[in-house]
Structures are given as C-alpha cells and as structure tokens.
Amino acid sequence: MLNPVTDAFAADLRARLPAAVFRELTPAYLEEPRGRFRGQGALLLAPGRVEEAAEIVRACAAARVGIVPYGGGTGLVGGQIMETGPAPVIVTLERMRAIRAVHADENVLVAEAGCILAEVQAAAEAAGRLFPLSLASEGSARIGGLLSTNAGGLNVLRYGNARDLCLGIEAVLPDGSILKGLKRLRKDNTGYDLRHLLIGAEGTLGLITAATLKLAPRPAATGAALLAVRDPAAALALLAMARDRVGEGVSAFELIHRAGLDFLAETMPELRRPFADPPDWMVLIELGLGAGQDPGAALEDLFAGAFEAGLVADGLVAQSEAQRQDFWTMRETIPLANRRIGAIASHDIALPLSAIPDFIAAAGPALARIGRFRINCFGHLGDGNLHYNVFPLRGETRADHEAQRDAITRCVHDLVAGFEGSISAEHGIGRLKVAELGRYGDPARLAAMRAIKAALDPAGILNPGAVIPPP
C-alpha cells in the first residue's frame, strides 16, 4: 500500500532539494489529450540534474509515496496521469533539456530526457546528421517519454522504433540508485541489457534521465508521392515493388483511407486537399536517397510500374519541397481531425503485413453487427501498425455510443488476437489498456513482467497502476 504525501514528507523534500525543483501543479499536468482521464497529484517536482531525480526517488521509496513520471503529456493511453489512490508526486524532466554531447563521426548524440524531440532533430541536423524518429507530436513529446513508451512514428519501416535508436540509458532505479549506462557502443555483451528493460516500461521500472541516441546520415535528396491504390492488398503489393526497386531508400509508407480526408474537409475545410474526389484508399510514400540519385524519377518510375500492374489508378508526385510538406501536413493532421470528430473507440494495433487486408475486410462487417459507425483506418502500413478508429455518424456524438464502446474495442481486439497481432503497436499500455493486456497477454510473459516489477520496485512506487495487470 502506498502512502499519501504528508506535510512532513513535503517539508523533508524541501530541505533536501533546491527551490527550483518545486513547481506549481497546474491542470495541464492532470490532463491527457483524449480527455478520458483526469489525474491527481500532491506535488510537482522538476529535477534539474540526475542527482536531484535520485534524491526524489529515494525519499519516495523510504516513505512509500507513488511517483508518476511526466514527459510531454502527449501519451494517448493514460500512462502519464493517475486517477485513483493516494495522490502521487508527479516528476517532470522538463528542466533536464541539455544536449550533452554530439559525436557526428560516430553518429551518436547524448540528450537529456526533457529534450523535446524537435530539439534533438535540430541538434542532429546542425551536425549534418539525422535523428529519424518522427511523429505528429514531435514539437512537444520529450525523449524520456518517447523511450519509455518505445514510440514508433513515421520512419519505423527504415530506421526502427525508439528502442532501435537508443544505444544507452541513464536512469534512476526504484531504490534511488543511478544506472550509468550512457555508452556509445554498438556491441556490449556484458550481461543483461537493462536499457531494453527500461525502454517500453512506461516509467514502471525506472526514471529515464538521459539517453545515448543513434543518428543516421541525412539523405541527399527526398521525395514523396501520394498514390491512389485499389485496396489494402494493392498497397502491400506496391510496398513490395517499392522496396524491390529502391531497397532501404523507402523511408515511410503510410496507408490512408478516404474517411481521413473526409474528416479533414469536415473539420478543417481550409486545408488544401490533394484530390478533388478522394479515392477510397491512398498511400503516402517517401524516399530518401543518396547522392546522385533522383527520388522524383524513382517515384515516377514506381508509379508507371504500379499502374501497369493494376495497383494504382492515379497519383501525385511532389514537384517541390513545399508540395512534399503539404502531403505530410495532410497526413499528420488526420489525428487532429479525428479528435475534433470525437472517436467512440480508438485502436492502435499491429498485424502481420499479409494479414492486414483480411483484417480490414473482416472488421467492418463485425462492427456493423454492433451498430452503425464511421471507421477511419490509417497508419504505418510499412511496419504493420494501423490506427483503427471508430466514430459516430454525422449528427451524433461519441457520448451517444458510450454504452457500445467496450463492445467495439472487444470486437476489434478479438479480431487482432485472431490474426496474431498486438493490441498496442506504438502507444503503450498506460492505464487504458491494463485490463486488455491481462485478457490477451501471454500468461508466462505476464508472470515474468510481474516478477521483474516486484524485484526492482517491491514497494510499487513507480507509476502505480500502469502497464502491469493484477494477477
């Protein structure tokens, strides 16, 4: 059992820590983007150094006070807020925003956990390198949170998840000890890799304070095309054709359904639309090629081959950087349009690539047996990650269907499990999906997770109630 923050505990912290660590607990730290959870907190603490973070954790461990780590607040599964139980200490790393080192010749950058993703991208660009993690919230998401959730995004097809872009971790463990693991090594077989234990743990096993990140060479030229495909099966065939022709030059491959463009027209009519009459299915593909290669010509050649094969019926190849950015603005604004429409239930799922067409074909009729809905299915087709979101009909609100929400999610997740997929591709488990993990997770894996949590955090102070289903 955890304890509440007492006046004596708060006074003890104030005696141990600089005044700058103590911040006003504003409502922003108790909210999450989808508005389904409302958090609570007794103190907001912002350490400026890893030693201060360790002091906070040691004090909370001794007093059995819960800690909720807070990154950029962009998480979509409630991992950053705690609704019930004794009000916790909220720890934000927003003061730890230093780029500690850049080793351009090694393709390595060391960043503190409070760095915003866009800041890390800019630091890499200034060194003539690329930090390829890219997602819609990169202007506010922080490195610590991105690693804690093993974030994905747009470029996983080519560069991998956040886990694949991290060489080393500095973190405070649940007893307040500091894990000093900021190595720049590609090879290090010296026992358990605790880096990978902490990445994706959503702050339940340690508080990430800094990371050694992998950089990549910047492509000499980039290009993008928006292609109308016959159906999801044709999109997969197009992906295979693209990779056969340009190999690892395919940086992103996004599947977009007409519903996404319809939602943009409904909520943001001022946004430029690429097609006057949008097709049912589209693919946004981006190439990043080396010196002497022409991505525009490669995309034109790909379109010609795909058209001849009957995979695409129409398409637009970006003729300028501005047009390429327009394509991506359209894609990255779809989640905002979704929020304005108001989803009844949102699903961040992963499937084997070859199962995606059959899943999409089966899910619509299965949901129709529950009720009448609009479905916006889109996502990172290249890595098998779909955002399968269910919305009310025009003239209705998600509140009208609240009683159906659990049945909708059960329907979608049952299908995902039947196709040997995952109920969480890139958003994590947080608190929203704890029961779902308990329902669909492998029993042996869940038992191992509980054993690891009990061994490292026996008092359960780190992010209480997140990720781990009760036995």
mmCIF file with all atom_site columns, C-alpha atoms in Angstrom, residues 107 120-121 123-134 155 158-159 165 214-219 251:
data_model
loop_
_atom_site.group_PDB
_atom_site.id
_atom_site.type_symbol
_atom_site.label_atom_id
_atom_site.label_alt_id
_atom_site.label_comp_id
_atom_site.label_asym_id
_atom_site.label_entity_id
_atom_site.label_seq_id
_atom_site.pdbx_PDB_ins_code
_atom_site.Cartn_x
_atom_site.Cartn_y
_atom_site.Cartn_z
_atom_site.occupancy
_atom_site.B_iso_or_equiv
_atom_site.pdbx_formal_charge
_atom_site.auth_seq_id
_atom_site.auth_comp_id
_atom_site.auth_asym_id
_atom_site.auth_atom_id
_atom_site.pdbx_PDB_model_num
ATOM 1  C CA . ASN A 1 107 ? 26.526 9.041  -35.499 1.00 0.00 ? 107 ASN A CA 1
ATOM 2  C CA . VAL A 1 120 ? 17.039 16.630 -30.836 1.00 0.00 ? 120 VAL A CA 1
ATOM 3  C CA . GLN A 1 121 ? 16.196 16.589 -34.547 1.00 0.00 ? 121 GLN A CA 1
ATOM 4  C CA . ALA A 1 123 ? 20.758 19.300 -32.979 1.00 0.00 ? 123 ALA A CA 1
ATOM 5  C CA . ALA A 1 124 ? 21.323 16.342 -35.283 1.00 0.00 ? 124 ALA A CA 1
ATOM 6  C CA . GLU A 1 125 ? 20.680 18.487 -38.360 1.00 0.00 ? 125 GLU A CA 1
ATOM 7  C CA . ALA A 1 126 ? 23.160 21.106 -37.124 1.00 0.00 ? 126 ALA A CA 1
ATOM 8  C CA . ALA A 1 127 ? 25.767 18.337 -37.053 1.00 0.00 ? 127 ALA A CA 1
ATOM 9  C CA . GLY A 1 128 ? 24.864 17.237 -40.583 1.00 0.00 ? 128 GLY A CA 1
ATOM 10 C CA . ARG A 1 129 ? 23.068 14.144 -39.323 1.00 0.00 ? 129 ARG A CA 1
ATOM 11 C CA . LEU A 1 130 ? 19.521 12.842 -38.987 1.00 0.00 ? 130 LEU A CA 1
ATOM 12 C CA . PHE A 1 131 ? 17.675 11.683 -35.895 1.00 0.00 ? 131 PHE A CA 1
ATOM 13 C CA . PRO A 1 132 ? 14.961 9.774  -37.714 1.00 0.00 ? 132 PRO A CA 1
ATOM 14 C CA . LEU A 1 133 ? 12.299 9.374  -35.024 1.00 0.00 ? 133 LEU A CA 1
ATOM 15 C CA . SER A 1 134 ? 9.383  11.435 -36.364 1.00 0.00 ? 134 SER A CA 1
ATOM 16 C CA . ASN A 1 155 ? 10.014 6.163  -40.175 1.00 0.00 ? 155 ASN A CA 1
ATOM 17 C CA . ARG A 1 158 ? 13.521 2.233  -42.382 1.00 0.00 ? 158 ARG A CA 1
ATOM 18 C CA . TYR A 1 159 ? 15.024 3.146  -39.019 1.00 0.00 ? 159 TYR A CA 1
ATOM 19 C CA . LEU A 1 165 ? 17.572 4.294  -31.962 1.00 0.00 ? 165 LEU A CA 1
ATOM 20 C CA . LYS A 1 214 ? 21.749 6.780  -32.775 1.00 0.00 ? 214 LYS A CA 1
ATOM 21 C CA . LEU A 1 215 ? 21.962 9.239  -35.639 1.00 0.00 ? 215 LEU A CA 1
ATOM 22 C CA . ALA A 1 216 ? 21.938 8.449  -39.345 1.00 0.00 ? 216 ALA A CA 1
ATOM 23 C CA . PRO A 1 217 ? 23.329 10.086 -42.473 1.00 0.00 ? 217 PRO A CA 1
ATOM 24 C CA . ARG A 1 218 ? 20.950 12.648 -43.914 1.00 0.00 ? 218 ARG A CA 1
ATOM 25 C CA . PRO A 1 219 ? 19.528 11.569 -47.269 1.00 0.00 ? 219 PRO A CA 1
ATOM 26 C CA . SER A 1 251 ? 11.643 5.893  -45.534 1.00 0.00 ? 251 SER A CA 1
#
